[in-house]
Amino acid sequence: MHIRVNKEELQSRLSNIQSIVDKKSTMPILGHFLLTVDQSSFITATDLETAIKEPLQIEEIKEGGQLCIPAKKFYEIVREMDGEIELEAEGTDWLKIRTGKSLFRIACMNPDDFPKWPQITDTKTISFSASKLQNMIEKTLYAAGESDTRYTLNSLLFHIKPDEKSFAIVGTDGHRLSLIKEPLNVEGLEETKVIVPRKSASELRRFLLKATRSRETEEEAVEAEATDTTILMHITKNHVVFKTDEIEFLVRLIEGNYPSYEQVIPVANEKKVLVQREDFIKALRRVSIISKDRSNAIKLDLETDRITLTASNPDLGDARDEIDVQYSGEAISLGFNARYLVDALNAMSADTVVFELQEPLSPTLLKEVGIENYICVVMPMRI
Amino acid sequence: MERVILLIDMDAFFASVEQQCNPALRGKPIAVIGGGKRTVVTTASYEARKWGVKTGMNLHEAGQRCPELIVVTGNNDKYTHTCTELKKIYLKYTPLVEIYSIDEAFLDVTASQHLFGGPLKIGERIKREIRSRFGINATVGIGPNKLIAKLAADLSKPDGLRWIKPGEVSEVLEGLPPDELWGIGKRMAAHLKAMGIKTCGELSRMHPGVLRSRFGIVGERLRMMAMGIDETPVVSDPEAEDIRSIGHSMTLPEDIFRISEIDRYLLILSDMVTFRARRYGYAGKTVSVVIRYRSFHTFSVHQKLSLPTSDTHLVYCTTKDMVRSVRLREPVRLLGVSLGCLVRNMPQQSLFSKQNRRRRFLETVDDIRCRYGKGILFWAASLQTETQGGVISPAWRPEGVHRSL
């Protein structure tokens, strides 16, 4: 292999794969990426759960081939170089990197040992807005479990229901749940559930964010609504490939049964409270300082137009706060892990949220005023 | 105000209780052992100690040293009952009673001593009362803190009574080897010896910086100990203590290697640990497993959980995975399970009813056990296991959880 590449092109492609490349893995090859130079040239990186394949634009190909290059070091080198970079392989063991008068020679691994990109056959394909998908992941990922022994909880569920014409993403750790639904019109598809591991979902979110911004300049993107880049999802039994702009993002799915989340969403909670989101977050954060080392336990006393928040810790003392709300039902007291409520409120954006309760120990529901497709369920604590 | 602390230490506690229960054993060399297939001497009576029988010795060796040795299988209920009764005696003299272990208790009599004519009078009265009610001897050590009280008792055993007054502390410590002090072990003493420190007097005169650079924060504490300074309070309420872990370990009836057998013991231990955690309202975030090989090589593995738990099944599954992550190189002699990073159990309700049901199930099991005894219910998987016949751990306490040292 012997090629010339533009530095900016190479650097931006390499930066996309840095978070996927696993530096701490026990398999050294996962700290490498695969560079394939042929009719079309591309870069492949994987951590065995997720993989990314992106095209690389090459200025001049003197000789094709494949090479397995240490991802982090190579990125560091490329960042420090200027102008056009010349890459030349010595067999499959060494890579020479040259610009101007600088020359690097780094050890590579055998490209045949790099994990193979799986055969994607028998796919169902859905096209969806990249920015919407990114937003959906953003709003559900916080609720997913992190190291639960019920491993399917350490993931997000993508649930496609053609009869309802909906596409839902769910995250839950068994104590709280977050669900967002978007309309989706697909023909000839049966109900589909795929379980995406948490880390892959978080990488996917980053990937989608880049994909939606790539068409604008960075500055515009921050302010403007992301343009509607379309993403194609190819779903198979074991994998999902997300594809946009020639970049392929592959996720290995978790096998298993996701808990039947629909049953635990309360539909008839009668006590409805209107709360100012920011005020509620601030009060929760303040009061829970006292109970941080006691599972963030706080007590909410709900009365007409008022919530009183209290926390106590025999080693420290206690705290009390009050917020004004709109409520006219009977008084009720509940215990909560304050973090669960704060996480849920932070994932929302409306000024006012509805907090729906029933019994002190039954599931509670949070949603934004005027928004029906996004809900968070939080289980109380026994106090 | 200078504190006055008493340490009441039962002499050969298990053996004395057994001798008291069975007059035929009085005045004879006896050894109390656990109930398992193979076991070691838990306590030897003073008569047996004269022959060189020591705690921790295996039966074969003990028998060789003392051919007339009478071996008695321990009975935990007798000891715990006696311990609970003893506490009632102590409480007559001060409310500040810390049952430190099954045969040791600290009493803070700073504020109540004048009512009884001084600490020595209290010591005498307690010794007399224990003797008349239970027929066993106790040693009482008195000092300005727990460390010195313990030392006073150790120096005057058996059946002793000694008061090391604040003014005498430095004199007593001057020529004392450091490992005579409570909390300094043989290994630490060897480290100190290598530095040329052979007595507490020498240790107390070391430059703090030298000790700190050699031992870290412990170094500072070592020097304080050698000066006879110890600020730890007598804690009467175990609930208020800084509790770090709840753990159980057991020496297995025989060395085992099969993973399925190890699992059975992990289940029993996890059950014991989580039962106790639930009883006292704690949940732990780290699970540790201690493994001791046949060769006595001992190590532990730890695993952090995402949420604090006191669920038997979850702790059991975690320990199972942990043991599988270790490549066992020898048959296992001892297994231990403990739950650390404890927090007050704040029962977070679960979304999925299965979890809530499991918790209610465990609560019910606990209630039944509390009412009808621990042995009334156990897991079917532990059925084939020889029931634990071991003698109670010396760290047993009448209530509450351990405070690890």
mmCIF file of C-alpha atoms in Angstrom, chain A residues 216-368:
data_model
loop_
_atom_site.group_PDB
_atom_site.id
_atom_site.type_symbol
_atom_site.label_atom_id
_atom_site.label_comp_id
_atom_site.label_asym_id
_atom_site.label_seq_id
_atom_site.Cartn_x
_atom_site.Cartn_y
_atom_site.Cartn_z
ATOM 1 C CA GLU A 216 -23.449 22.798 8.070
ATOM 2 C CA THR A 217 -20.575 24.709 9.448
ATOM 3 C CA GLU A 218 -19.933 24.012 13.113
ATOM 4 C CA GLU A 219 -21.087 27.443 14.283
ATOM 5 C CA GLU A 220 -24.394 27.368 12.508
ATOM 6 C CA ALA A 221 -25.091 23.911 13.747
ATOM 7 C CA VAL A 222 -24.854 24.896 17.374
ATOM 8 C CA GLU A 223 -27.572 27.484 16.996
ATOM 9 C CA ALA A 224 -29.735 26.306 14.161
ATOM 10 C CA GLU A 225 -32.040 23.328 14.258
ATOM 11 C CA ALA A 226 -30.185 20.395 12.890
ATOM 12 C CA THR A 227 -31.037 19.786 9.264
ATOM 13 C CA ASP A 228 -32.980 16.705 8.543
ATOM 14 C CA THR A 229 -30.381 14.222 7.512
ATOM 15 C CA THR A 230 -31.980 10.882 6.799
ATOM 16 C CA ILE A 231 -30.562 7.766 8.299
ATOM 17 C CA LEU A 232 -31.212 4.260 7.063
ATOM 18 C CA MET A 233 -31.565 1.488 9.597
ATOM 19 C CA HIS A 234 -30.949 -2.003 8.300
ATOM 20 C CA ILE A 235 -32.205 -4.428 10.919
ATOM 21 C CA THR A 236 -31.218 -8.080 10.992
ATOM 22 C CA LYS A 237 -31.564 -10.724 13.664
ATOM 23 C CA ASN A 238 -28.255 -9.954 15.331
ATOM 24 C CA HIS A 239 -27.253 -6.546 14.063
ATOM 25 C CA VAL A 240 -28.474 -3.124 13.100
ATOM 26 C CA VAL A 241 -26.572 -1.026 10.608
ATOM 27 C CA PHE A 242 -27.173 2.719 10.626
ATOM 28 C CA LYS A 243 -26.145 4.314 7.395
ATOM 29 C CA THR A 244 -25.752 7.886 6.265
ATOM 30 C CA ASP A 245 -23.376 9.711 3.940
ATOM 31 C CA GLU A 246 -21.628 6.478 3.086
ATOM 32 C CA ILE A 247 -20.727 5.951 6.741
ATOM 33 C CA GLU A 248 -21.918 2.686 8.229
ATOM 34 C CA PHE A 249 -22.422 2.287 11.947
ATOM 35 C CA LEU A 250 -22.949 -1.285 13.054
ATOM 36 C CA VAL A 251 -24.364 -2.384 16.410
ATOM 37 C CA ARG A 252 -24.420 -5.910 17.712
ATOM 38 C CA LEU A 253 -27.737 -6.482 19.413
ATOM 39 C CA ILE A 254 -28.289 -8.020 22.830
ATOM 40 C CA GLU A 255 -30.193 -11.271 22.781
ATOM 41 C CA GLY A 256 -32.806 -11.718 25.442
ATOM 42 C CA ASN A 257 -36.150 -10.499 26.586
ATOM 43 C CA TYR A 258 -36.681 -6.884 27.432
ATOM 44 C CA PRO A 259 -39.091 -6.518 30.352
ATOM 45 C CA SER A 260 -42.662 -5.793 29.346
ATOM 46 C CA TYR A 261 -42.380 -2.078 29.867
ATOM 47 C CA GLU A 262 -45.844 -1.156 28.657
ATOM 48 C CA GLN A 263 -47.474 -2.784 31.662
ATOM 49 C CA VAL A 264 -45.687 -0.642 34.209
ATOM 50 C CA ILE A 265 -46.596 2.727 32.723
ATOM 51 C CA PRO A 266 -49.369 4.153 34.866
ATOM 52 C CA VAL A 267 -52.308 5.271 32.757
ATOM 53 C CA ALA A 268 -54.806 6.361 35.379
ATOM 54 C CA ASN A 269 -52.889 8.326 37.996
ATOM 55 C CA GLU A 270 -55.449 10.722 39.413
ATOM 56 C CA LYS A 271 -53.354 13.182 41.362
ATOM 57 C CA LYS A 272 -51.941 15.636 38.832
ATOM 58 C CA VAL A 273 -49.510 18.336 39.881
ATOM 59 C CA LEU A 274 -48.242 21.160 37.681
ATOM 60 C CA VAL A 275 -44.659 22.022 38.582
ATOM 61 C CA GLN A 276 -42.177 24.594 37.327
ATOM 62 C CA ARG A 277 -39.392 22.375 36.067
ATOM 63 C CA GLU A 278 -36.428 24.597 36.976
ATOM 64 C CA ASP A 279 -37.728 25.317 40.479
ATOM 65 C CA PHE A 280 -38.308 21.651 41.129
ATOM 66 C CA ILE A 281 -34.812 20.664 39.981
ATOM 67 C CA LYS A 282 -33.193 23.340 42.125
ATOM 68 C CA ALA A 283 -35.127 22.380 45.240
ATOM 69 C CA LEU A 284 -34.407 18.677 44.711
ATOM 70 C CA ARG A 285 -30.718 19.303 44.284
ATOM 71 C CA ARG A 286 -30.531 21.523 47.351
ATOM 72 C CA VAL A 287 -32.377 19.204 49.699
ATOM 73 C CA SER A 288 -30.705 16.014 48.547
ATOM 74 C CA ILE A 289 -27.274 17.342 49.548
ATOM 75 C CA ILE A 290 -28.155 16.111 53.031
ATOM 76 C CA SER A 291 -29.040 12.605 51.910
ATOM 77 C CA LYS A 292 -26.418 12.028 49.208
ATOM 78 C CA ASP A 293 -24.836 9.151 51.061
ATOM 79 C CA ARG A 294 -28.214 7.725 51.968
ATOM 80 C CA SER A 295 -29.465 6.815 48.497
ATOM 81 C CA ASN A 296 -30.459 10.461 47.884
ATOM 82 C CA ALA A 297 -33.629 9.758 49.772
ATOM 83 C CA ILE A 298 -35.980 12.692 50.054
ATOM 84 C CA LYS A 299 -39.566 13.019 51.163
ATOM 85 C CA LEU A 300 -42.160 14.971 49.251
ATOM 86 C CA ASP A 301 -45.254 16.197 51.068
ATOM 87 C CA LEU A 302 -47.872 17.290 48.624
ATOM 88 C CA GLU A 303 -50.649 19.605 49.745
ATOM 89 C CA THR A 304 -52.865 22.113 47.989
ATOM 90 C CA ASP A 305 -50.621 24.196 45.718
ATOM 91 C CA ARG A 306 -47.451 23.240 47.572
ATOM 92 C CA ILE A 307 -44.767 20.565 47.702
ATOM 93 C CA THR A 308 -42.577 20.421 50.794
ATOM 94 C CA LEU A 309 -39.277 18.624 50.297
ATOM 95 C CA THR A 310 -37.419 17.233 53.296
ATOM 96 C CA ALA A 311 -34.346 15.103 53.812
ATOM 97 C CA SER A 312 -32.635 14.017 56.972
ATOM 98 C CA ASN A 313 -29.470 12.268 57.905
ATOM 99 C CA PRO A 314 -28.721 11.441 61.552
ATOM 100 C CA ASP A 315 -25.007 12.057 60.961
ATOM 101 C CA LEU A 316 -25.532 15.511 59.485
ATOM 102 C CA GLY A 317 -28.857 17.122 60.175
ATOM 103 C CA ASP A 318 -31.824 17.869 57.991
ATOM 104 C CA ALA A 319 -33.064 20.079 55.179
ATOM 105 C CA ARG A 320 -36.398 21.464 54.168
ATOM 106 C CA ASP A 321 -37.569 23.365 51.110
ATOM 107 C CA GLU A 322 -40.853 24.340 49.552
ATOM 108 C CA ILE A 323 -42.059 25.007 46.036
ATOM 109 C CA ASP A 324 -45.322 26.426 44.731
ATOM 110 C CA VAL A 325 -47.242 24.132 42.428
ATOM 111 C CA GLN A 326 -50.745 23.790 41.059
ATOM 112 C CA TYR A 327 -52.536 21.019 42.846
ATOM 113 C CA SER A 328 -56.002 20.614 44.287
ATOM 114 C CA GLY A 329 -56.291 16.956 45.272
ATOM 115 C CA GLU A 330 -55.874 15.384 48.695
ATOM 116 C CA ALA A 331 -52.580 15.495 50.570
ATOM 117 C CA ILE A 332 -50.060 12.693 49.977
ATOM 118 C CA SER A 333 -46.487 11.933 51.069
ATOM 119 C CA LEU A 334 -43.945 9.991 49.055
ATOM 120 C CA GLY A 335 -40.266 9.113 49.235
ATOM 121 C CA PHE A 336 -37.956 9.358 46.237
ATOM 122 C CA ASN A 337 -34.406 9.005 45.132
ATOM 123 C CA ALA A 338 -33.909 12.669 44.247
ATOM 124 C CA ARG A 339 -31.467 11.802 41.499
ATOM 125 C CA TYR A 340 -34.111 9.878 39.600
ATOM 126 C CA LEU A 341 -36.389 12.898 39.568
ATOM 127 C CA VAL A 342 -33.578 15.315 38.674
ATOM 128 C CA ASP A 343 -32.405 13.098 35.807
ATOM 129 C CA ALA A 344 -35.912 12.890 34.411
ATOM 130 C CA LEU A 345 -36.534 16.633 34.720
ATOM 131 C CA ASN A 346 -33.168 17.436 33.166
ATOM 132 C CA ALA A 347 -34.002 15.372 30.121
ATOM 133 C CA MET A 348 -37.064 17.548 29.539
ATOM 134 C CA SER A 349 -37.129 21.075 28.226
ATOM 135 C CA ALA A 350 -40.590 22.570 28.804
ATOM 136 C CA ASP A 351 -41.015 25.193 31.532
ATOM 137 C CA THR A 352 -43.875 23.338 33.160
ATOM 138 C CA VAL A 353 -44.174 19.630 33.751
ATOM 139 C CA VAL A 354 -47.001 17.433 34.971
ATOM 140 C CA PHE A 355 -46.244 15.093 37.840
ATOM 141 C CA GLU A 356 -48.871 12.374 38.082
ATOM 142 C CA LEU A 357 -49.257 10.345 41.281
ATOM 143 C CA GLN A 358 -51.593 7.798 42.738
ATOM 144 C CA GLU A 359 -50.540 5.928 45.884
ATOM 145 C CA PRO A 360 -47.365 6.441 47.963
ATOM 146 C CA LEU A 361 -45.811 3.280 46.516
ATOM 147 C CA SER A 362 -47.243 3.180 43.019
ATOM 148 C CA PRO A 363 -45.403 4.363 39.898
ATOM 149 C CA THR A 364 -45.343 8.101 39.256
ATOM 150 C CA LEU A 365 -45.291 9.737 35.869
ATOM 151 C CA LEU A 366 -43.587 12.890 34.639
ATOM 152 C CA LYS A 367 -44.280 14.602 31.338
ATOM 153 C CA GLU A 368 -43.979 17.980 29.758
#
